[in-house]
Amino acid sequence: MKPVTKITMFSLAMLASAHVNAALVTVEFGAFTGSWVNAVADSGSGQPMTIGNATDNPMLRWGLPSPSSGPQSGYDFASAASFDTTFDTDTGTSDDFQLGTFTHLNNVILSTGASLQSVDLQLSTTVSIDGGTPVDVQFVFNFTHNETSNSADPCANGEANGVGVNVNGCADIITVSTSQFTDVTTVNGIQYTVNIQGFLVNGLFADRFETVEQSTNQAFIQANISALTEVPVPEPASVAILGTVLAGIAMIRRRKRQNQRQNLSS
């Protein structure tokens, strides 16, 4: 193999290696905390009460239990622990990840007491991109709650009472707003967006789900990261390698031409 070919192949390998390394950006999420805020309920006893706000497991409880010794209805949220993920500047996105788990506890409560109508979940964390200074980030999830009448027929979802999701009485219906499911963090002039894809329920994304009476229902908040503006891939090392290789090739060709001229003149 000729020296020029060896140099060229080596340079291409170095360029490919530099490109792969430069395309990956580490994104670090700090510890998550959540709070239930802005709760609205019907009048009556058993107004919504928060437990553990500004922690990794905030809870919300409401209603008059039936029987009185039983549990209230409620929402739980188990926040994700701190974690790292990788953003790929070539594809402009990251792998999917989970921000936490939402649980609805659909216990029997009296119609004479308070029933939840709506509430917001504020989820806070920090994000550090490519080793940069951590930036505070907050997501807001808007929940609308329909505490249905257990004895209605048909039920609020339009289906018959006593079968399917209404097997124990009419299922409660929860709707989650997606209007605020995005937050932007700017680092080094690049706008990184944390995209909340929605609630993963039984393997499918949903903004509405129904919970069987006297049972619990879980959903996982799924997200990923994308960039709103083009992410520059730094290549100073690869450019320098390429320049050196081209200069070396030019020098070899000049020497070859000089040798040919000397051979012709002699």
XYZ file of N, CA and C in Angstrom:
798
model
N 0.855 -1.195 0.000
C 0.000 0.000 0.000
C 0.886 1.238 0.000
N 0.548 2.240 -0.799
C 1.335 3.458 -0.904
C 1.140 4.343 0.326
N 2.169 5.146 0.690
C 2.068 6.005 1.880
C 0.882 6.940 1.836
N 0.560 7.500 0.651
C -0.559 8.447 0.550
C -1.858 7.770 0.963
N -2.079 6.538 0.522
C -3.301 5.804 0.861
C -3.403 5.557 2.348
N -2.271 5.214 2.974
C -2.246 4.990 4.411
C -2.662 6.241 5.176
N -2.099 7.377 4.787
C -2.412 8.640 5.460
C -3.884 8.982 5.308
N -4.453 8.784 4.114
C -5.846 9.117 3.851
C -6.786 8.253 4.698
N -6.523 6.949 4.740
C -7.370 6.066 5.525
C -7.311 6.411 7.004
N -6.132 6.746 7.501
C -5.983 7.116 8.907
C -6.776 8.380 9.218
N -6.729 9.351 8.297
C -7.438 10.611 8.528
C -8.942 10.403 8.563
N -9.492 9.550 7.704
C -10.926 9.293 7.686
C -11.370 8.625 8.990
N -10.548 7.713 9.498
C -10.885 7.065 10.766
C -10.910 8.071 11.902
N -9.929 9.006 11.918
C -9.889 10.023 12.959
C -11.078 10.961 12.854
N -11.462 11.322 11.637
C -12.606 12.216 11.435
C -13.892 11.555 11.920
N -14.071 10.276 11.594
C -15.275 9.566 12.022
C -15.336 9.475 13.534
N -14.196 9.197 14.166
C -14.152 9.110 15.621
C -14.496 10.432 16.264
N -13.932 11.537 15.751
C -14.209 12.863 16.314
C -15.675 13.223 16.168
N -16.284 12.845 15.028
C -17.685 13.181 14.781
C -18.599 12.442 15.753
N -18.319 11.146 15.969
C -19.166 10.364 16.873
C -19.094 10.913 18.287
N -17.905 11.240 18.759
C -17.749 11.748 20.118
C -18.430 13.097 20.292
N -18.341 13.947 19.276
C -18.898 15.297 19.388
C -20.416 15.301 19.332
N -21.035 14.216 18.807
C -22.477 14.208 18.589
C -23.265 13.904 19.852
N -22.610 13.484 20.918
C -23.318 13.082 22.127
C -23.169 14.133 23.222
N -24.292 14.591 23.757
C -24.305 15.581 24.828
C -24.996 14.970 26.044
N -24.347 15.018 27.187
C -24.933 14.464 28.421
C -25.868 15.482 29.065
N -27.061 15.041 29.391
C -28.061 15.879 30.065
C -28.329 15.272 31.440
N -28.099 16.066 32.483
C -28.266 15.581 33.856
C -29.500 16.226 34.493
N -30.399 15.391 34.974
C -31.572 15.847 35.716
C -31.307 15.659 37.202
N -31.553 16.723 37.989
C -31.386 16.637 39.431
C -32.577 15.967 40.080
N -32.614 15.992 41.401
C -33.726 15.395 42.135
C -35.030 16.120 41.810
N -36.101 15.375 41.682
C -37.417 15.924 41.368
C -38.237 16.114 42.643
N -39.012 17.190 42.683
C -39.991 17.395 43.749
C -41.313 17.811 43.121
N -42.403 17.462 43.782
C -43.717 17.783 43.250
C -44.605 18.417 44.301
N -45.596 19.180 43.847
C -46.566 19.813 44.756
C -47.933 19.859 44.073
N -48.972 19.511 44.838
C -50.345 19.671 44.367
C -50.825 21.070 44.768
N -51.268 21.862 43.789
C -51.656 23.250 44.046
C -52.956 23.571 43.307
N -53.589 24.667 43.743
C -54.776 25.220 43.071
C -55.934 24.218 43.012
N -56.121 23.442 44.070
C -57.207 22.465 44.087
C -58.567 23.160 44.174
N -59.521 22.694 43.379
C -60.900 23.199 43.393
C -61.814 22.001 43.620
N -62.771 22.143 44.551
C -63.677 21.037 44.876
C -65.077 21.556 45.135
N -66.054 20.635 45.099
C -67.416 20.977 45.496
C -67.410 21.387 46.969
N -68.459 22.092 47.369
C -68.568 22.476 48.777
C -68.857 21.242 49.630
N -68.545 21.343 50.895
C -68.808 20.243 51.812
C -67.573 19.846 52.584
N -67.745 18.942 53.505
C -66.627 18.465 54.319
C -65.703 17.583 53.489
N -64.473 17.491 53.956
C -63.488 16.672 53.245
C -62.852 17.393 52.080
N -62.609 18.707 52.254
C -61.959 19.475 51.198
C -60.552 18.923 50.909
N -60.047 19.112 49.696
C -58.733 18.567 49.328
C -57.644 19.002 50.308
N -56.813 18.040 50.709
C -55.727 18.281 51.656
C -54.447 17.686 51.071
N -53.368 18.476 51.105
C -52.091 18.006 50.564
C -51.235 17.398 51.678
N -50.452 16.410 51.294
C -49.516 15.751 52.209
C -48.184 15.619 51.477
N -47.131 16.162 52.082
C -45.805 15.994 51.495
C -45.530 16.844 50.275
N -46.160 18.025 50.186
C -45.838 18.913 49.074
C -44.366 19.312 49.102
N -43.807 19.579 47.930
C -42.388 19.938 47.769
C -41.463 18.789 48.167
N -41.961 17.565 48.010
C -41.139 16.376 48.220
C -41.213 15.524 46.958
N -40.546 14.363 46.994
C -40.574 13.492 45.818
C -41.818 12.620 45.763
N -42.712 12.746 46.759
C -43.930 11.933 46.760
C -45.107 12.722 47.337
N -45.566 13.767 46.632
C -46.693 14.552 47.140
C -48.008 13.796 46.974
N -48.898 13.982 47.940
C -50.188 13.300 47.932
C -51.318 14.311 48.099
N -52.488 13.962 47.563
C -53.685 14.791 47.687
C -54.831 13.878 48.106
N -55.600 14.296 49.120
C -56.725 13.500 49.600
C -57.962 14.380 49.733
N -59.133 13.786 49.482
C -60.379 14.548 49.602
C -61.555 13.592 49.847
N -62.693 14.183 50.284
C -63.945 13.457 50.406
C -64.207 12.874 51.775
N -65.480 12.495 51.983
C -65.912 11.804 53.197
C -65.997 10.310 52.878
N -65.148 9.487 53.506
C -65.110 8.052 53.173
C -66.414 7.350 53.527
N -66.705 6.292 52.777
C -67.852 5.438 53.064
C -67.397 3.977 53.000
N -67.353 3.294 54.171
C -67.735 3.763 55.515
C -66.757 4.811 56.049
N -67.140 5.423 57.162
C -66.344 6.524 57.716
C -64.933 6.091 58.102
N -64.749 4.805 58.367
C -63.417 4.295 58.725
C -62.561 3.986 57.502
N -63.163 4.132 56.336
C -62.446 3.800 55.110
C -61.529 4.926 54.653
N -60.810 4.704 53.544
C -59.879 5.710 53.028
C -60.577 6.758 52.165
N -60.002 7.951 52.093
C -60.472 8.988 51.179
C -60.018 8.668 49.755
N -60.585 9.372 48.806
C -60.057 9.309 47.447
C -58.803 10.168 47.377
N -57.977 9.948 46.355
C -56.759 10.745 46.311
C -55.921 10.565 45.063
N -54.920 11.440 44.971
C -53.881 11.382 43.942
C -52.529 11.227 44.646
N -51.674 10.392 44.090
C -50.275 10.292 44.511
C -49.393 10.560 43.309
N -48.212 11.110 43.575
C -47.223 11.231 42.499
C -45.855 10.848 43.044
N -45.245 9.823 42.450
C -43.904 9.386 42.827
C -42.916 9.932 41.807
N -42.143 10.940 42.219
C -41.223 11.608 41.292
C -40.033 10.713 40.963
N -39.473 10.924 39.769
C -38.275 10.192 39.367
C -37.079 10.651 40.189
N -36.141 9.731 40.426
C -34.876 10.100 41.061
C -33.993 10.807 40.035
N -32.926 11.448 40.499
C -32.008 12.115 39.568
C -31.431 11.085 38.598
N -31.202 11.501 37.356
C -30.685 10.575 36.350
C -30.011 11.360 35.225
N -29.244 10.658 34.407
C -28.605 11.225 33.216
C -29.221 10.598 31.975
N -29.247 11.366 30.895
C -29.619 10.819 29.601
C -28.704 11.433 28.553
N -28.727 10.913 27.352
C -27.834 11.369 26.287
C -28.630 11.995 25.161
N -28.233 13.220 24.794
C -28.838 13.915 23.654
C -27.933 13.734 22.447
N -28.510 13.303 21.337
C -27.751 13.057 20.109
C -27.916 14.249 19.171
N -26.824 14.976 18.917
C -26.908 16.172 18.072
C -27.142 15.823 16.610
N -26.900 14.573 16.216
C -27.175 14.167 14.840
C -28.669 13.994 14.605
N -29.345 13.303 15.530
C -30.779 13.060 15.374
C -31.619 14.191 15.953
N -31.018 15.013 16.821
C -31.733 16.136 17.422
C -32.708 15.738 18.499
N -32.483 14.576 19.118
C -33.389 14.140 20.171
C -32.654 13.214 21.133
N -33.332 12.866 22.221
C -32.785 11.920 23.200
C -33.677 10.694 23.260
N -33.241 9.697 24.012
C -34.119 8.570 24.302
C -35.266 9.042 25.192
N -36.358 8.298 25.184
C -37.477 8.608 26.071
C -37.099 8.281 27.516
N -37.674 9.022 28.450
C -37.453 8.757 29.864
C -38.707 9.124 30.639
N -38.795 8.663 31.886
C -39.975 8.904 32.713
C -39.669 9.917 33.806
N -40.606 10.852 34.012
C -40.463 11.867 35.056
C -41.106 11.444 36.368
N -41.944 10.437 36.325
C -42.569 9.974 37.554
C -43.831 9.171 37.286
N -44.461 8.734 38.361
C -45.656 7.889 38.271
C -46.827 8.542 38.995
N -47.936 8.709 38.279
C -49.168 9.257 38.845
C -50.094 8.098 39.199
N -50.720 8.167 40.401
C -51.660 7.134 40.841
C -52.960 7.772 41.316
N -54.067 7.260 40.806
C -55.384 7.696 41.262
C -55.965 6.623 42.170
N -56.318 7.017 43.388
C -56.959 6.109 44.347
C -58.453 6.405 44.325
N -59.218 5.551 43.665
C -60.646 5.779 43.496
C -61.417 5.037 44.584
N -61.456 5.636 45.775
C -62.177 5.040 46.897
C -63.596 5.604 46.983
N -64.472 4.892 47.665
C -65.870 5.320 47.780
C -65.974 6.477 48.765
N -66.539 7.600 48.301
C -66.772 8.749 49.174
C -68.231 9.185 49.034
N -68.737 9.857 50.060
C -70.143 10.263 50.092
C -70.389 11.462 49.177
N -71.544 11.479 48.530
C -71.903 12.591 47.647
C -72.189 13.860 48.431
N -72.412 13.750 49.744
C -72.684 14.921 50.577
C -71.403 15.679 50.956
N -70.264 15.065 50.730
C -68.992 15.717 51.033
C -68.370 16.320 49.788
N -67.139 16.770 49.926
C -66.434 17.429 48.831
C -65.966 16.416 47.790
N -66.046 16.834 46.543
C -65.512 16.044 45.430
C -64.567 16.933 44.630
N -63.417 16.419 44.276
C -62.428 17.185 43.518
C -62.944 17.525 42.127
N -62.702 18.760 41.706
C -63.027 19.171 40.342
C -61.770 19.335 39.489
N -60.737 19.983 40.058
C -59.502 20.193 39.299
C -58.356 20.469 40.260
N -57.145 20.251 39.780
C -55.947 20.528 40.568
C -54.753 20.553 39.616
N -53.695 21.257 40.025
C -52.461 21.310 39.235
C -51.353 20.577 39.971
N -50.506 19.921 39.212
C -49.301 19.306 39.764
C -48.095 20.081 39.244
N -47.337 20.680 40.164
C -46.101 21.369 39.793
C -44.941 20.423 40.065
N -44.177 20.141 39.032
C -43.031 19.247 39.140
C -41.769 20.050 38.857
N -40.843 20.077 39.817
C -39.639 20.901 39.706
C -38.387 20.033 39.731
N -37.364 20.470 38.990
C -36.074 19.795 38.989
C -35.029 20.766 38.461
N -33.803 20.304 38.303
C -32.751 21.080 37.646
C -32.233 20.282 36.460
N -31.781 21.015 35.436
C -31.235 20.382 34.242
C -29.868 20.978 33.954
N -28.883 20.118 33.779
C -27.539 20.542 33.403
C -27.193 19.887 32.073
N -26.834 20.707 31.084
C -26.552 20.200 29.739
C -25.073 20.342 29.433
N -24.457 19.212 29.091
C -23.051 19.178 28.698
C -22.140 19.764 29.777
N -22.447 19.452 31.046
C -21.611 19.910 32.152
C -21.812 21.355 32.547
N -22.846 22.007 31.999
C -23.097 23.419 32.304
C -23.735 23.611 33.666
N -23.934 24.864 34.032
C -24.556 25.202 35.314
C -25.999 24.700 35.343
N -26.415 24.020 36.400
C -27.800 23.530 36.484
C -28.808 24.674 36.394
N -29.864 24.443 35.632
C -30.926 25.431 35.434
C -32.209 24.889 36.040
N -32.925 25.730 36.800
C -34.205 25.313 37.391
C -35.251 25.161 36.295
N -35.992 24.055 36.341
C -37.036 23.782 35.355
C -38.291 23.343 36.100
N -39.442 23.827 35.646
C -40.707 23.453 36.281
C -41.741 23.084 35.226
N -42.444 21.997 35.474
C -43.538 21.565 34.615
C -44.850 21.717 35.388
N -45.917 22.049 34.673
C -47.230 22.172 35.311
C -48.212 21.259 34.583
N -48.867 20.391 35.332
C -49.848 19.476 34.777
C -51.220 19.852 35.322
N -52.200 20.031 34.445
C -53.546 20.457 34.828
C -54.490 19.254 34.791
N -55.001 18.871 35.951
C -55.907 17.730 36.056
C -57.345 18.215 36.209
N -58.250 17.643 35.421
C -59.688 17.849 35.600
C -60.292 16.514 36.035
N -61.056 16.558 37.125
C -61.540 15.317 37.735
C -63.064 15.257 37.693
N -63.594 14.128 37.231
C -65.047 13.904 37.225
C -65.352 12.776 38.206
N -65.782 13.157 39.418
C -66.165 12.192 40.456
C -67.588 11.759 40.145
N -67.732 10.712 39.360
C -69.029 10.326 38.821
C -69.932 9.715 39.886
N -71.213 9.741 39.607
C -72.192 9.063 40.464
C -72.071 7.557 40.230
N -71.862 6.816 41.305
C -71.654 5.373 41.159
C -72.886 4.635 40.634
N -74.073 5.206 40.840
C -75.313 4.489 40.504
C -75.905 4.891 39.161
N -75.312 5.839 38.475
C -75.875 6.299 37.198
C -75.854 5.165 36.166
N -76.810 5.221 35.231
C -76.848 4.218 34.167
C -77.633 4.782 32.978
N -76.974 5.082 31.875
C -75.556 4.818 31.601
C -74.642 5.745 32.409
N -73.382 5.355 32.467
C -72.399 6.142 33.213
C -71.926 7.332 32.397
N -71.098 8.180 33.029
C -70.627 9.402 32.377
C -69.814 9.124 31.119
N -69.211 7.943 31.023
C -68.440 7.610 29.812
C -69.323 7.057 28.702
N -70.662 7.034 28.932
C -71.599 6.574 27.909
C -71.828 5.078 27.895
N -71.148 4.354 28.808
C -71.272 2.904 28.826
C -72.184 2.454 29.965
N -72.612 1.191 29.899
C -73.542 0.655 30.892
C -72.871 0.477 32.243
N -73.652 0.640 33.294
C -73.172 0.408 34.651
C -73.086 -1.097 34.908
N -72.051 -1.498 35.676
C -71.944 -2.888 36.084
C -71.085 -3.754 35.196
N -70.547 -3.207 34.112
C -69.696 -3.993 33.213
C -68.457 -3.190 32.841
N -67.425 -3.899 32.403
C -66.211 -3.237 31.937
C -65.581 -2.378 33.009
N -65.183 -1.163 32.627
C -64.553 -0.248 33.574
C -65.543 0.226 34.631
N -66.848 0.034 34.375
C -67.901 0.421 35.325
C -68.394 -0.754 36.156
N -67.591 -1.784 36.285
C -68.028 -3.023 36.937
C -68.407 -2.812 38.396
N -67.760 -1.887 39.092
C -68.064 -1.616 40.509
C -68.864 -0.335 40.694
N -69.564 0.095 39.677
C -70.191 1.412 39.655
C -69.432 2.281 38.669
N -70.001 3.414 38.340
C -69.411 4.248 37.277
C -67.981 4.676 37.615
N -67.102 4.475 36.667
C -65.696 4.832 36.838
C -65.524 6.342 36.860
N -64.581 6.818 37.687
C -64.216 8.241 37.662
C -63.374 8.525 36.419
N -63.456 9.752 35.915
C -62.771 10.129 34.678
C -61.808 11.279 34.963
N -60.565 11.127 34.549
C -59.531 12.149 34.746
C -59.020 12.596 33.383
N -58.949 13.915 33.205
C -58.392 14.489 31.980
C -57.177 15.331 32.348
N -56.118 15.181 31.587
C -54.877 15.920 31.838
C -54.602 16.857 30.679
N -54.423 18.133 30.981
C -54.166 19.121 29.946
C -52.741 18.982 29.423
N -52.573 19.138 28.122
C -51.249 19.081 27.504
C -50.762 20.461 27.077
N -51.474 21.510 27.476
C -51.135 22.857 27.004
C -49.796 23.353 27.534
N -49.351 22.832 28.686
C -48.103 23.297 29.280
C -47.080 22.166 29.362
N -47.139 21.249 28.390
C -46.286 20.072 28.453
C -44.925 20.298 27.799
N -44.399 21.523 27.807
C -43.088 21.799 27.205
C -42.363 22.844 28.038
N -41.064 22.686 28.202
C -40.242 23.681 28.874
C -38.938 23.813 28.100
N -38.440 25.046 27.981
C -37.251 25.322 27.172
C -36.105 25.770 28.063
N -34.938 25.194 27.837
C -33.723 25.578 28.543
C -32.672 25.974 27.520
N -32.143 27.201 27.632
C -31.148 27.687 26.682
C -29.754 27.543 27.272
N -28.895 26.819 26.579
C -27.517 26.597 26.995
C -26.616 26.850 25.797
N -25.655 27.782 25.948
C -24.717 28.127 24.872
C -25.440 28.493 23.579
N -26.556 29.201 23.725
C -27.284 29.670 22.555
C -28.198 28.639 21.922
N -28.224 27.420 22.443
C -29.076 26.369 21.905
C -30.288 26.193 22.807
N -31.487 26.152 22.215
C -32.717 25.992 22.973
C -33.092 24.510 23.048
N -32.819 23.910 24.188
C -33.198 22.521 24.418
C -34.605 22.481 24.992
N -35.445 21.609 24.449
C -36.831 21.510 24.877
C -37.092 20.149 25.499
N -37.607 20.158 26.715
C -38.063 18.918 27.334
C -39.523 18.718 26.923
N -39.770 17.726 26.099
C -41.101 17.479 25.563
C -41.831 16.435 26.403
N -42.923 16.840 27.016
C -43.750 15.885 27.743
C -44.665 15.217 26.728
N -44.426 13.945 26.478
C -45.190 13.242 25.448
C -46.585 12.868 25.923
N -46.759 12.772 27.227
C -48.073 12.450 27.765
C -47.990 11.399 28.842
N -49.140 10.890 29.238
C -49.232 9.860 30.267
C -49.323 8.491 29.593
N -48.422 7.619 29.992
C -48.384 6.274 29.438
C -49.263 5.375 30.304
N -50.377 4.909 29.722
C -51.339 4.062 30.432
C -51.490 2.762 29.651
N -51.130 1.647 30.295
C -51.215 0.337 29.636
C -50.486 0.331 28.292
N -49.342 1.018 28.258
C -48.511 1.018 27.053
C -48.916 2.016 25.999
N -49.964 2.824 26.240
C -50.452 3.789 25.253
C -50.470 5.190 25.863
N -50.199 6.214 25.022
C -50.263 7.593 25.494
C -51.718 8.044 25.575
N -52.030 8.807 26.638
C -53.400 9.261 26.827
C -53.421 10.580 27.574
N -54.422 11.422 27.304
C -54.646 12.614 28.120
C -55.943 12.478 28.926
N -56.555 11.304 28.831
C -57.767 11.009 29.604
C -57.748 9.528 29.971
N -58.073 9.234 31.209
C -58.199 7.826 31.576
C -59.237 7.660 32.672
N -59.735 6.439 32.775
C -60.833 6.111 33.680
C -60.360 5.087 34.708
N -60.825 5.251 35.942
C -60.402 4.368 37.021
C -61.603 3.611 37.578
N -61.497 2.293 37.628
C -62.551 1.454 38.198
C -62.773 1.845 39.660
N -64.042 1.918 40.053
C -64.388 2.240 41.443
C -63.762 1.221 42.394
N -63.291 1.718 43.558
C -62.660 0.903 44.594
C -61.356 0.246 44.104
N -60.622 0.974 43.263
C -59.342 0.454 42.780
C -58.416 1.636 42.503
N -57.208 1.336 42.070
C -56.236 2.375 41.721
C -55.878 2.274 40.242
N -55.400 3.385 39.704
C -55.017 3.432 38.302
C -53.723 4.232 38.197
N -52.741 3.708 37.479
C -51.442 4.363 37.371
C -51.160 4.811 35.946
N -50.392 5.903 35.855
C -49.917 6.391 34.560
C -48.499 6.903 34.742
N -47.666 6.723 33.718
C -46.267 7.149 33.772
C -46.079 8.364 32.875
N -45.490 9.438 33.418
C -45.237 10.631 32.619
C -43.979 10.392 31.785
N -44.138 10.398 30.470
C -43.053 10.091 29.541
C -42.586 11.369 28.849
N -41.268 11.506 28.645
C -40.717 12.717 28.032
C -39.472 12.382 27.226
N -39.010 13.373 26.427
C -37.703 13.303 25.784
C -37.195 14.725 25.572
N -36.022 14.867 24.972
C -35.417 16.183 24.760
C -35.169 16.384 23.274
N -35.472 17.583 22.780
C -35.120 17.955 21.412
C -34.516 19.356 21.440
N -33.959 19.787 20.321
C -33.356 21.119 20.221
C -34.159 21.954 19.232
N -34.531 23.182 19.650
C -35.324 24.061 18.788
C -34.478 24.697 17.697
N -33.175 24.871 17.962
C -32.269 25.431 16.965
C -31.187 24.422 16.656
N -30.531 24.600 15.511
C -29.511 23.649 15.086
C -28.372 23.591 16.094
N -27.998 22.374 16.472
C -26.923 22.183 17.431
C -25.603 22.106 16.690
N -24.675 23.069 16.913
C -23.389 23.013 16.229
C -22.540 21.879 16.776
N -21.956 21.095 15.899
C -21.070 20.017 16.307
C -19.640 20.506 16.186
N -18.932 20.721 17.300
C -17.570 21.252 17.227
C -16.635 20.275 16.543
N -15.869 20.767 15.546
C -14.977 19.897 14.800
C -13.589 20.507 14.603
N -13.072 21.304 15.538
C -11.760 21.902 15.300
C -10.660 20.866 15.159
N -10.731 19.783 15.944
C -9.688 18.764 15.866
C -9.736 18.048 14.527
N -10.943 17.716 14.056
C -11.060 17.007 12.791
C -10.629 17.877 11.624
N -10.975 19.175 11.680
C -10.569 20.079 10.614
C -9.044 20.188 10.565
N -8.432 20.271 11.745
C -6.971 20.357 11.790
C -6.334 19.109 11.213
N -6.906 17.941 11.538
C -6.373 16.679 11.004
C -6.485 16.657 9.491
N -7.649 17.071 8.980
C -7.859 17.074 7.543
C -6.878 18.020 6.859
N -6.676 19.220 7.444
C -5.740 20.180 6.860
C -4.327 19.622 6.823
N -3.929 18.954 7.887
C -2.583 18.368 7.943
C -2.422 17.290 6.888
N -3.465 16.450 6.731
C -3.396 15.378 5.744
C -3.295 15.940 4.332
N -4.125 16.949 4.031
C -4.083 17.552 2.690
C -2.732 18.190 2.403
N -2.184 18.868 3.423
C -0.859 19.472 3.241
C 0.187 18.400 3.003
N 0.074 17.266 3.711
C 1.024 16.174 3.533
C 0.931 15.570 2.152
N -0.315 15.397 1.673
C -0.493 14.858 0.326
C 0.097 15.792 -0.715
N -0.146 17.102 -0.564
C 0.395 18.085 -1.514
C 1.914 18.049 -1.511
N 2.522 17.928 -0.333
C 3.978 17.894 -0.247
C 4.538 16.661 -0.930
N 3.894 15.506 -0.744
C 4.352 14.268 -1.376
C 4.269 14.384 -2.891
N 3.190 14.989 -3.405
C 3.031 15.143 -4.855
C 4.095 16.079 -5.423
N 4.394 17.169 -4.669
C 5.428 18.090 -5.159
C 6.773 17.392 -5.239
N 7.109 16.614 -4.219
C 8.384 15.893 -4.225
C 8.440 14.892 -5.378
N 7.273 14.250 -5.640
C 7.237 13.277 -6.727
C 7.486 13.956 -8.065
N 6.875 15.153 -8.277
C 7.089 15.884 -9.530
C 8.541 16.349 -9.647
N 9.136 16.805 -8.540
C 10.534 17.233 -8.550
C 11.471 16.090 -8.907
N 11.198 14.900 -8.351
C 12.018 13.748 -8.653
C 11.895 13.366 -10.140
N 10.648 13.485 -10.676
C 10.454 13.156 -12.088
C 11.227 14.116 -12.975
N 11.223 15.438 -12.616
C 11.963 16.403 -13.414
C 13.465 16.115 -13.370
N 13.976 15.792 -12.165
C 15.418 15.496 -12.007
C 15.809 14.265 -12.835
N 14.935 13.284 -12.872
C 15.238 12.076 -13.637
C 15.268 12.371 -15.128
N 14.369 13.287 -15.570
C 14.330 13.632 -16.987
C 15.556 14.463 -17.385
N 15.987 15.370 -16.515
C 17.136 16.221 -16.850
C 18.456 15.478 -16.781
N 18.505 14.390 -16.007
C 19.734 13.607 -15.907
C 19.705 12.564 -16.954
